[in-house]
PDB file of C-alpha atoms in Angstrom:
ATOM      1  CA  UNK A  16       4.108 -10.435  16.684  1.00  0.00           C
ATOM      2  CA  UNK A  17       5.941 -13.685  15.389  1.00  0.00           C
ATOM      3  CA  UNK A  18       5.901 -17.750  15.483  1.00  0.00           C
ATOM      4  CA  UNK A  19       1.705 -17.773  14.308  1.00  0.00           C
ATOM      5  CA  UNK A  20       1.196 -15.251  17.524  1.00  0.00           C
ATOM      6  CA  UNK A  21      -2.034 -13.978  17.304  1.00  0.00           C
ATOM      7  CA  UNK A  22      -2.522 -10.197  18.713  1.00  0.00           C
ATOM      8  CA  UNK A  23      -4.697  -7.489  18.971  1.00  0.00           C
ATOM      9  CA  UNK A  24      -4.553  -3.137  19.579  1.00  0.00           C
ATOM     10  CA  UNK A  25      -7.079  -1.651  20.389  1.00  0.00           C
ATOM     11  CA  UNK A  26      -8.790   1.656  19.566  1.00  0.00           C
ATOM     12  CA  UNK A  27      -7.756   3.461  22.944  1.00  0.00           C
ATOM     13  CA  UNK A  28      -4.088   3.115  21.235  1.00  0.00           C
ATOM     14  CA  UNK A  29      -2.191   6.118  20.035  1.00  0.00           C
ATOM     15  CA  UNK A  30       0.941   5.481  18.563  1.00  0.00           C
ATOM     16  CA  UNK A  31       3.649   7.789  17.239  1.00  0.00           C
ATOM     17  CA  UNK A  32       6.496   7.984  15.083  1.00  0.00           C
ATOM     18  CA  UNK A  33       9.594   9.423  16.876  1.00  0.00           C
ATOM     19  CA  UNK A  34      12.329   8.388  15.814  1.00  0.00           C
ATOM     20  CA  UNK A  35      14.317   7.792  12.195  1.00  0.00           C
ATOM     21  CA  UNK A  36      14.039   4.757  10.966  1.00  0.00           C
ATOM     22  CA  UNK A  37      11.737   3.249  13.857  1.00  0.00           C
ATOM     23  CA  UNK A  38       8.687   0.659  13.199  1.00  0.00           C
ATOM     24  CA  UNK A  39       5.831   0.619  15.402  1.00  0.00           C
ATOM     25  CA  UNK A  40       4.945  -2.672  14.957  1.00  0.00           C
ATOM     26  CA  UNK A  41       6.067  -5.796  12.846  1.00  0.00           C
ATOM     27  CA  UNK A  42       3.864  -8.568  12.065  1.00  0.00           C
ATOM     28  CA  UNK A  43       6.321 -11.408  11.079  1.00  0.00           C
ATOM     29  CA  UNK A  44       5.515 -15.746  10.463  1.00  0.00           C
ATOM     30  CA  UNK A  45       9.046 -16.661  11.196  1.00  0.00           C
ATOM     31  CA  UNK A  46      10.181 -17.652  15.312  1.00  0.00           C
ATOM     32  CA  UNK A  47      13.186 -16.331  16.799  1.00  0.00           C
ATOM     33  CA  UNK A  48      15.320 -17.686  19.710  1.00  0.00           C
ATOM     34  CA  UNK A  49      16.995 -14.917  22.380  1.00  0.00           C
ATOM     35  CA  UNK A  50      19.711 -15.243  19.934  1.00  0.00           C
ATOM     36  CA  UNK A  51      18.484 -13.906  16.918  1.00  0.00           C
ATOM     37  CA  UNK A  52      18.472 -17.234  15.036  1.00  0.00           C
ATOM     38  CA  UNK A  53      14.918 -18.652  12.789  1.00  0.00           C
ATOM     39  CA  UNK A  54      13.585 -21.216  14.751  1.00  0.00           C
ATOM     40  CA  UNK A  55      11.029 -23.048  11.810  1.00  0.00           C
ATOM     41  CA  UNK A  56       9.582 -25.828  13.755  1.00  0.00           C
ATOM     42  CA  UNK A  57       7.760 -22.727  15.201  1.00  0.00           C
ATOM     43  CA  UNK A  58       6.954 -20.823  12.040  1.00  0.00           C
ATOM     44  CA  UNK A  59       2.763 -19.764  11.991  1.00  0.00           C
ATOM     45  CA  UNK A  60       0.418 -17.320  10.479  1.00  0.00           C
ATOM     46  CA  UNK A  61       1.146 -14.900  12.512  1.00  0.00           C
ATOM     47  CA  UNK A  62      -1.585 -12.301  13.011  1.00  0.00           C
ATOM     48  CA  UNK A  63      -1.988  -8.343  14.522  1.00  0.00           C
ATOM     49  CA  UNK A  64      -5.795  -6.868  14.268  1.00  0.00           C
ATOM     50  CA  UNK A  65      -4.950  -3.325  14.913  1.00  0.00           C
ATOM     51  CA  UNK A  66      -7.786  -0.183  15.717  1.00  0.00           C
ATOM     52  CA  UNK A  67      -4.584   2.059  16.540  1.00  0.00           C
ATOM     53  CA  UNK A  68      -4.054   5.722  15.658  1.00  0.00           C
ATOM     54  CA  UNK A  69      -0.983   5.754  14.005  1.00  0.00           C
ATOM     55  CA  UNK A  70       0.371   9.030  13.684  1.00  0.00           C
ATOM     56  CA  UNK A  71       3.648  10.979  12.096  1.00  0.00           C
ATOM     57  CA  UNK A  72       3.865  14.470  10.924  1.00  0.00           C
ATOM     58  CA  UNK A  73       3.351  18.202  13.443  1.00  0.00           C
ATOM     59  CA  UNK A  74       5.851  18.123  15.711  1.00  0.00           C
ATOM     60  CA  UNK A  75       6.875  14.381  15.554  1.00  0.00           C
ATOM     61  CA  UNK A  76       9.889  14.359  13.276  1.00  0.00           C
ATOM     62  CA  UNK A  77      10.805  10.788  11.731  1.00  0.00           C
ATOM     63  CA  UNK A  78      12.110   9.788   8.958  1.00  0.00           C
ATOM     64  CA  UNK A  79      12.725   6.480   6.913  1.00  0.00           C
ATOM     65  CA  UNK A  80       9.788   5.436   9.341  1.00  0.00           C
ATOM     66  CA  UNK A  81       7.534   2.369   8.990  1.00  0.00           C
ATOM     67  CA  UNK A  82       3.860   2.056  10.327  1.00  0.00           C
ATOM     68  CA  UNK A  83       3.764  -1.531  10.328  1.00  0.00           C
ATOM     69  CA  UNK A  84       5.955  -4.128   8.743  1.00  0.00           C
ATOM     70  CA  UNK A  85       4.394  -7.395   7.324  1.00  0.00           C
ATOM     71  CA  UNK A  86       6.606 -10.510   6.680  1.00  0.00           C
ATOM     72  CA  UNK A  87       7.115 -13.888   5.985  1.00  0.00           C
ATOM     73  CA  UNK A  88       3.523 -14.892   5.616  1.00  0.00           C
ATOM     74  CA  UNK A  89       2.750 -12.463   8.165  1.00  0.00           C
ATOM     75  CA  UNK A  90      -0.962 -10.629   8.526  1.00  0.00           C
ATOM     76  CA  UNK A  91      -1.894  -7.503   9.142  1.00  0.00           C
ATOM     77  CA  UNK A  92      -5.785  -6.284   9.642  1.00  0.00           C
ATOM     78  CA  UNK A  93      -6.199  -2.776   9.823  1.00  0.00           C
ATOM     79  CA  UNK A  94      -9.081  -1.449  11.363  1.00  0.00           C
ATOM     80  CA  UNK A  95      -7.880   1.787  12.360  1.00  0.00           C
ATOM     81  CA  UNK A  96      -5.842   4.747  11.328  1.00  0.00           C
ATOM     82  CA  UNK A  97      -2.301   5.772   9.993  1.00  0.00           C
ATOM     83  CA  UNK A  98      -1.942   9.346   9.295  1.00  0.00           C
ATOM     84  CA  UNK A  99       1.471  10.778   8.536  1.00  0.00           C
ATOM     85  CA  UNK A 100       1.506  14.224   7.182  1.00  0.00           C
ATOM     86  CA  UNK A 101       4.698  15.237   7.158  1.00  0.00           C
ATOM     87  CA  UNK A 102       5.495  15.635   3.373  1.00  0.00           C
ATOM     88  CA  UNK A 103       9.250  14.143   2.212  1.00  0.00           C
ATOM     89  CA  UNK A 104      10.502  12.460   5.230  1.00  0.00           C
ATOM     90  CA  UNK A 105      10.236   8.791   3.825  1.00  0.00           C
ATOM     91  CA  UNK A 106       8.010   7.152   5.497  1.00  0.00           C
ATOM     92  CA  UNK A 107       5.802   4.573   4.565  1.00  0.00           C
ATOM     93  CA  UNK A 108       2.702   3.910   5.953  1.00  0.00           C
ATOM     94  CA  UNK A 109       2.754  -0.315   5.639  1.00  0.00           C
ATOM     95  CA  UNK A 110       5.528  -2.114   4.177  1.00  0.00           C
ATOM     96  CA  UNK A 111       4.572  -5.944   2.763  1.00  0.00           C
ATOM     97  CA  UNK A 112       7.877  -8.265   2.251  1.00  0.00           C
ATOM     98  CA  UNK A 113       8.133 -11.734   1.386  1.00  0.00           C
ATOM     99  CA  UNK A 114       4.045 -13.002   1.077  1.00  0.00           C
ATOM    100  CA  UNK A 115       2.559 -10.476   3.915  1.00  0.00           C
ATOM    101  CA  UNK A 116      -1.033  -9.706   3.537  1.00  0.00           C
ATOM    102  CA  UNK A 117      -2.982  -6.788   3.976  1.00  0.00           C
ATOM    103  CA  UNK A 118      -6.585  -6.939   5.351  1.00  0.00           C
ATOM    104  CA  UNK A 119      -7.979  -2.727   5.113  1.00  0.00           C
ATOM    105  CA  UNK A 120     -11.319  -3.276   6.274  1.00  0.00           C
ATOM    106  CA  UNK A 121     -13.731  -0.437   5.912  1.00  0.00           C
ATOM    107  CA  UNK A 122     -13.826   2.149   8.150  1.00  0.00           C
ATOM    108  CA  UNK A 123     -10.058   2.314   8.302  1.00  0.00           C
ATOM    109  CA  UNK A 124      -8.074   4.733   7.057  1.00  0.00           C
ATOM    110  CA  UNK A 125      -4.178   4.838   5.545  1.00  0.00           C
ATOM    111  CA  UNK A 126      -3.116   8.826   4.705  1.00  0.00           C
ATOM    112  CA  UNK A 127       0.456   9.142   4.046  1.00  0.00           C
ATOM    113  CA  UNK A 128       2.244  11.994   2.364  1.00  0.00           C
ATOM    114  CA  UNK A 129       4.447   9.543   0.624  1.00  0.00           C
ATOM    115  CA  UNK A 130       4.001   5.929  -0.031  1.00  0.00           C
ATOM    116  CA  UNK A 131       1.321   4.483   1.477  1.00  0.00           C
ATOM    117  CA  UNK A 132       1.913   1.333   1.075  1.00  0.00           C
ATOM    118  CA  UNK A 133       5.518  -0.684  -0.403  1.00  0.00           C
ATOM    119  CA  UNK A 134       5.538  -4.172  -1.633  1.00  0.00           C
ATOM    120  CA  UNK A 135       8.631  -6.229  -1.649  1.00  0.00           C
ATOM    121  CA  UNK A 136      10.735  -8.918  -1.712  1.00  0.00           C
ATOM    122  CA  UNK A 137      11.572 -11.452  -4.666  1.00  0.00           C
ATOM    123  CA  UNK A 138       8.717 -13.418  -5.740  1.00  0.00           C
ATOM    124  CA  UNK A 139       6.264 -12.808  -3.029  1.00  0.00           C
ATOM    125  CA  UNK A 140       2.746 -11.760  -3.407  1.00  0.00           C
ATOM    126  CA  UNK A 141       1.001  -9.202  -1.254  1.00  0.00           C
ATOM    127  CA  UNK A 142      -3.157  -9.501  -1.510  1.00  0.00           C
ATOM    128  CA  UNK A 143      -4.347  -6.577   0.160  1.00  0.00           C
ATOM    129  CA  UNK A 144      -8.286  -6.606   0.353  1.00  0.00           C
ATOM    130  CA  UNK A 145      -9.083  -2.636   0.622  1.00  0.00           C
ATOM    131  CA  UNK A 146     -13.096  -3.091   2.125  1.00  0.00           C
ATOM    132  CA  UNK A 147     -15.109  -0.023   1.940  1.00  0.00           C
ATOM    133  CA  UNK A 148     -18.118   1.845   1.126  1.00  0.00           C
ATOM    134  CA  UNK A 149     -16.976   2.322  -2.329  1.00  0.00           C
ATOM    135  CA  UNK A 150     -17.430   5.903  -1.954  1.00  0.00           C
ATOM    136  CA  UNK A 151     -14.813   6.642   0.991  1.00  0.00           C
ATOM    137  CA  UNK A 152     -11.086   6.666   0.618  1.00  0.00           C
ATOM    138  CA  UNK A 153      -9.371   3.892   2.200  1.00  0.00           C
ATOM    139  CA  UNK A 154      -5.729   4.317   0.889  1.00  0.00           C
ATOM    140  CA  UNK A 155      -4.591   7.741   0.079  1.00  0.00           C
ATOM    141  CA  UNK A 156      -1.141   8.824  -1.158  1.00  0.00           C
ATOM    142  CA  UNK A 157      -0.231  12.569  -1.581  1.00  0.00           C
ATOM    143  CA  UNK A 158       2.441  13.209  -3.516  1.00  0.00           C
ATOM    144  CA  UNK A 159       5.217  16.000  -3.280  1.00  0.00           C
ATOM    145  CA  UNK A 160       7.062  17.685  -6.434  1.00  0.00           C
ATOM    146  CA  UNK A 161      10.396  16.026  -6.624  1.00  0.00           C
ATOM    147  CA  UNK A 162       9.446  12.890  -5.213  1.00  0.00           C
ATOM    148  CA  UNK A 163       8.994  10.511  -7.802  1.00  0.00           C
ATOM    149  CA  UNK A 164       8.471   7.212  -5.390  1.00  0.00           C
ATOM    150  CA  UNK A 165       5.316   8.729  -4.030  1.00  0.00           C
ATOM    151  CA  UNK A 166       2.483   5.948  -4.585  1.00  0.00           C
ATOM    152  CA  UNK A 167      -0.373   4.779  -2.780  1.00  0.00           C
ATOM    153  CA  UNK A 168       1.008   1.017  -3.458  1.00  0.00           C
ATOM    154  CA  UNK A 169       4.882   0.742  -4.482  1.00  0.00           C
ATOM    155  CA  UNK A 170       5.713  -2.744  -5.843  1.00  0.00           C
ATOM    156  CA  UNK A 171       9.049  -3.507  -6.388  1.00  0.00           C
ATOM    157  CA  UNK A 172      11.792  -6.227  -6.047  1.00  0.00           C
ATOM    158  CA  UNK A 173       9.945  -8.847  -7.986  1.00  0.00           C
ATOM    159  CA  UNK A 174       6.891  -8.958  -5.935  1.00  0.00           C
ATOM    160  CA  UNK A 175       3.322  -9.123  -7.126  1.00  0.00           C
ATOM    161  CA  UNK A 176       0.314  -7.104  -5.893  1.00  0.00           C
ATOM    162  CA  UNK A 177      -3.370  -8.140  -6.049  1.00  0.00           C
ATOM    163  CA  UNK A 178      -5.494  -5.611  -5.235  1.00  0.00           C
ATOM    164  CA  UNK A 179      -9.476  -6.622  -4.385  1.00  0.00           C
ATOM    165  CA  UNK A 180     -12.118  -4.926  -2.389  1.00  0.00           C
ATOM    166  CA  UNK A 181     -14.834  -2.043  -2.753  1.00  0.00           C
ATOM    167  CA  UNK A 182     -13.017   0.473  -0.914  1.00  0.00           C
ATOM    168  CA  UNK A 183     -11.033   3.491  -2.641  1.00  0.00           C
ATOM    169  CA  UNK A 184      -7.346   4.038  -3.193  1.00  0.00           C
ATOM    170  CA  UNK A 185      -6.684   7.463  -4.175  1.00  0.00           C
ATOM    171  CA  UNK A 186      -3.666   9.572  -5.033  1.00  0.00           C
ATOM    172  CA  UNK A 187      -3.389  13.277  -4.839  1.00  0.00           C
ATOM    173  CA  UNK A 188      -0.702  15.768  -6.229  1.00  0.00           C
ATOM    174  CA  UNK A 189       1.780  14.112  -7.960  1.00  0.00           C
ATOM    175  CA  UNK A 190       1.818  10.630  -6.255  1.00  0.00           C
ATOM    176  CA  UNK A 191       0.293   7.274  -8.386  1.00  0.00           C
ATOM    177  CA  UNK A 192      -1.829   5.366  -7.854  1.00  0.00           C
ATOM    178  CA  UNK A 193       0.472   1.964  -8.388  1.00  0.00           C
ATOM    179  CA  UNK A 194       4.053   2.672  -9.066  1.00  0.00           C
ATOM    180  CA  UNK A 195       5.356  -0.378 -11.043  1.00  0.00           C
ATOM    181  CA  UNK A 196       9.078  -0.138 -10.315  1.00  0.00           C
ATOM    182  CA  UNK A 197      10.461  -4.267 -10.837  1.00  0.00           C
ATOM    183  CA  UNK A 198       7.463  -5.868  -9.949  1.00  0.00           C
ATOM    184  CA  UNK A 199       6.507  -9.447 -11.207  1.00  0.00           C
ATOM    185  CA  UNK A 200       2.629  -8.937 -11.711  1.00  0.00           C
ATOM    186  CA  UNK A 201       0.170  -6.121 -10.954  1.00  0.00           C
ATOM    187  CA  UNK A 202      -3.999  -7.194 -10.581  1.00  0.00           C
ATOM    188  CA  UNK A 203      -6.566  -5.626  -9.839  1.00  0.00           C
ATOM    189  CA  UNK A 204      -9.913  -7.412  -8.954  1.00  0.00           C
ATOM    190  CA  UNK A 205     -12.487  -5.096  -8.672  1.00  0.00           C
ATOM    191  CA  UNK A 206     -10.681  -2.355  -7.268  1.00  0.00           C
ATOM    192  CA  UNK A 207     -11.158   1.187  -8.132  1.00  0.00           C
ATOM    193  CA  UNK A 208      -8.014   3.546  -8.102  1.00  0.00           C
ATOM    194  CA  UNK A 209      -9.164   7.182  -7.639  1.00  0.00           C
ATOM    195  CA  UNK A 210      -6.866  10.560  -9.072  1.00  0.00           C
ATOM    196  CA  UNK A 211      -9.976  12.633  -9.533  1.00  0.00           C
ATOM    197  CA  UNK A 212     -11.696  12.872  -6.257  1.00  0.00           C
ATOM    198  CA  UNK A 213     -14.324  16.111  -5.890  1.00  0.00           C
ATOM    199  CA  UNK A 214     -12.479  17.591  -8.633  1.00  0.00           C
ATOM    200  CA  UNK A 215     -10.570  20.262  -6.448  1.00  0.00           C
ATOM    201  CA  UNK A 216      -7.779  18.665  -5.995  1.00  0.00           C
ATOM    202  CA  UNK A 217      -4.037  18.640  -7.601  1.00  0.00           C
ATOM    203  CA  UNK A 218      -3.807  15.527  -9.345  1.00  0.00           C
ATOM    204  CA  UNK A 219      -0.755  14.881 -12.045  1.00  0.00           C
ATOM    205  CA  UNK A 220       0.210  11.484 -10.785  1.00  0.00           C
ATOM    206  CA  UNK A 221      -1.000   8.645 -13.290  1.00  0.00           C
ATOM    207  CA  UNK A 222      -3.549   5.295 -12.214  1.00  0.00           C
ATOM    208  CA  UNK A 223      -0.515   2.688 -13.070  1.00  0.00           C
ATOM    209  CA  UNK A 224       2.872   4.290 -13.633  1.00  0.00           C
ATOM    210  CA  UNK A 225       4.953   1.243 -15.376  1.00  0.00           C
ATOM    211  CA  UNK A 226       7.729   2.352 -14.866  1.00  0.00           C
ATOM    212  CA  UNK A 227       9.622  -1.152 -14.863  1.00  0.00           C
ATOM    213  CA  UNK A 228       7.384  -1.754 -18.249  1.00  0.00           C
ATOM    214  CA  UNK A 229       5.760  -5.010 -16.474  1.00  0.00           C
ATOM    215  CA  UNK A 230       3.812  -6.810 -19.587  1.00  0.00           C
ATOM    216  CA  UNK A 231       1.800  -8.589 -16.722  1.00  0.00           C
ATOM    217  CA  UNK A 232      -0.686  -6.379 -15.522  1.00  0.00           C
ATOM    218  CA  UNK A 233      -4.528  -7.731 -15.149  1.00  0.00           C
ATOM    219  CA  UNK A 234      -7.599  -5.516 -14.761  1.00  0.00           C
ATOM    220  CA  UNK A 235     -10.456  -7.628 -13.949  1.00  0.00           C
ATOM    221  CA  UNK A 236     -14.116  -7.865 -12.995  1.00  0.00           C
ATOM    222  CA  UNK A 237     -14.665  -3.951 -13.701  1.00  0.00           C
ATOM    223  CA  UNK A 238     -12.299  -2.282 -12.355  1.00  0.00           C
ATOM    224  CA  UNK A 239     -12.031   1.750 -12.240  1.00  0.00           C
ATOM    225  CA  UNK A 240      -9.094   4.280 -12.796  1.00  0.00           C
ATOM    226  CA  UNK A 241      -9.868   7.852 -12.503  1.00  0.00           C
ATOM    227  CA  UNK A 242      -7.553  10.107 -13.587  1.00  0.00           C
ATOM    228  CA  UNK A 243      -7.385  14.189 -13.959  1.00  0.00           C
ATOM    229  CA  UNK A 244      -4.306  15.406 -15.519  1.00  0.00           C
ATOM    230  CA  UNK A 245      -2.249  11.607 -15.875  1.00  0.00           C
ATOM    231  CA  UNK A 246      -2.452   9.220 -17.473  1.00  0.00           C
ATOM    232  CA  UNK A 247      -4.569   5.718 -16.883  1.00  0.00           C
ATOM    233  CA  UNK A 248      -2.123   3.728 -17.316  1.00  0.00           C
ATOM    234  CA  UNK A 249       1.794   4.908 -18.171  1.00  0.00           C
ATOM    235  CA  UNK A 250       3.786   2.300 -19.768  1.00  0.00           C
ATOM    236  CA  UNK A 251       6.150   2.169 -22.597  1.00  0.00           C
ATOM    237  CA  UNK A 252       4.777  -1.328 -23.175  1.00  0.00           C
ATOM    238  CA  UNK A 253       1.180  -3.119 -24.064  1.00  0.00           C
ATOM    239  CA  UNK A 254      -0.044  -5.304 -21.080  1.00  0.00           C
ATOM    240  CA  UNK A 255      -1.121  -8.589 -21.555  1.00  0.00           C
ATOM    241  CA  UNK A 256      -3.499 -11.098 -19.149  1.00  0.00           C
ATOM    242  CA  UNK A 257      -4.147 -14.701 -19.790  1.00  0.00           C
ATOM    243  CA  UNK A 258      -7.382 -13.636 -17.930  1.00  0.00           C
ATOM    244  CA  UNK A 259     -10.564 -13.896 -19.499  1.00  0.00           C
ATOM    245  CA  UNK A 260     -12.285 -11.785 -17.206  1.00  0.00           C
ATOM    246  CA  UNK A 261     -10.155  -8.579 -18.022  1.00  0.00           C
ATOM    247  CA  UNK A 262     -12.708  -5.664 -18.112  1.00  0.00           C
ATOM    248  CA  UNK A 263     -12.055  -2.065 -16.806  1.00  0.00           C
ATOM    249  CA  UNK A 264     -12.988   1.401 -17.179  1.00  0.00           C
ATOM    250  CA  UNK A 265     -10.542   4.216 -17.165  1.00  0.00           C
ATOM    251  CA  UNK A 266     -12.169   7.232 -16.778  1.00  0.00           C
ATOM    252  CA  UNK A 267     -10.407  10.925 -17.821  1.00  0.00           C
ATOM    253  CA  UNK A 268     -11.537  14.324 -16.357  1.00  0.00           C
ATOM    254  CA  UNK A 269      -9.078  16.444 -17.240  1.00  0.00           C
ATOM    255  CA  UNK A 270      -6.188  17.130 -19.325  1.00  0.00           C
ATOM    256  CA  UNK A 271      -5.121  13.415 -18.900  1.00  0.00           C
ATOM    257  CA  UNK A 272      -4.906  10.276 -21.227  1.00  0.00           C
ATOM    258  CA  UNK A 273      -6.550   7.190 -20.726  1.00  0.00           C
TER     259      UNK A 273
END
């Protein structure tokens, strides 16, 4: 989907992950001639509504994989599913470069034993608007021991993330809920980042791992970070916002830290 096309999948659609390295669909604002080359005069908002069932993990065995790819001003609104369950084979459920945007409207569902979702690309901002019930998890990361990338949202290469919406990103095992990792600017506007769950699960991963120690982080109009055994919020730094509607809660249920 390119050039400001405007496309839709339906529910009927199963898709699955087969091969390493393979993308089952790319949602991109830049034209390109038969020869490869950027054709601008025919540049658009380009747009994919998708009800799909993504799937990777049993006996489908990809790796480096890529649900969807969002770029260049690209759009992306997810209606449907993406579940890959197959634990360290690098995949990433949606990857954002370069001012994509992710609409998770509720509903929808994005499980991946990994990253969920990876931001990128140098000064661009991803705002991904996770709807919901505010009870159901929309994003969910499970992390692996050894894997120290696993994150429901990855942010890296100087990009920024704004995070909005009612719906729930959680983060299970070790995995984070935001890994920080080069990013310019982390906010989240009423969002609610979940590490707790029911309380049965294995949760050691931390709400906001700085790892980068980003100064520019923002939690605004009450936003929520559970946490069981992790911390909150893991920096080596104090966070600043020129925002004077910063409010959050972070709330700790078990051995954690706020």
């Amino acid at each position: 989907v390119e050039g400001g096309t405007q496309a839709t999948i339906t529910d009927s659609t199963t898709l699955s992950l087969t091969g390493d390295g393979a993308i089952l669909a790319k949602v991109d604002g830049k034209y390109y001639d038969l020869n490869g080359n950027v054709d601008s005069s025919q540049n658009g908002a380009s747009t994919l509504t998708s009800s799909a069932d993504l799937q990777a993990g049993g006996n489908v065995d990809a790796q480096d994989a890529i649900g969807y790819y969002v770029t260049n001003g690209g759009k992306l609104i997810h209606q449907g599913t993406i579940n890959f369950d197959e634990p360290s084979r690098d995949n990433i459920g949606v990857k954002i470069n370069n001012g994509g945007t992710l609409m998770s409207e509720e509903g929808s569902n994005i499980t991946v034993h990994g990253t969920a979702v990876e931001i990128s690309g140098s000064n661009s901002l991803a705002t991904i608007n996770n709807d919901g019930d505010g009870s159901t998890p929309g994003v969910t990361a499970v992390g692996a021991v050894g894997n120290t990338n696993d994150s429901a949202y990855h942010v890296k290469d100087q990009a920024s993330l704004k995070l909005t919406g009612d719906g729930i990103t959680q983060a299970i095992g070790t995995a984070h809920g935001i890994l920080v990792d080069g990013a310019s600017s982390i906010t989240l506007d009423g969002a609610t980042l979940d590490l707790y769950g029911d309380g049965t699960d294995l949760s050691s991963g931390n709400g906001i791992e700085n790892r980068s120690s980003l100064t520019n982080i923002t939690l605004a109009n009450d936003s929520v970070i559970n946490v069981k055994d992790g911390y909150g919020i893991h920096s080596a730094v104090g966070v600043s916002s020129t925002n004077a509607s910063t409010s959050a809660t972070i709330n700790v249920y078990g051995s954690g830290t706020g």
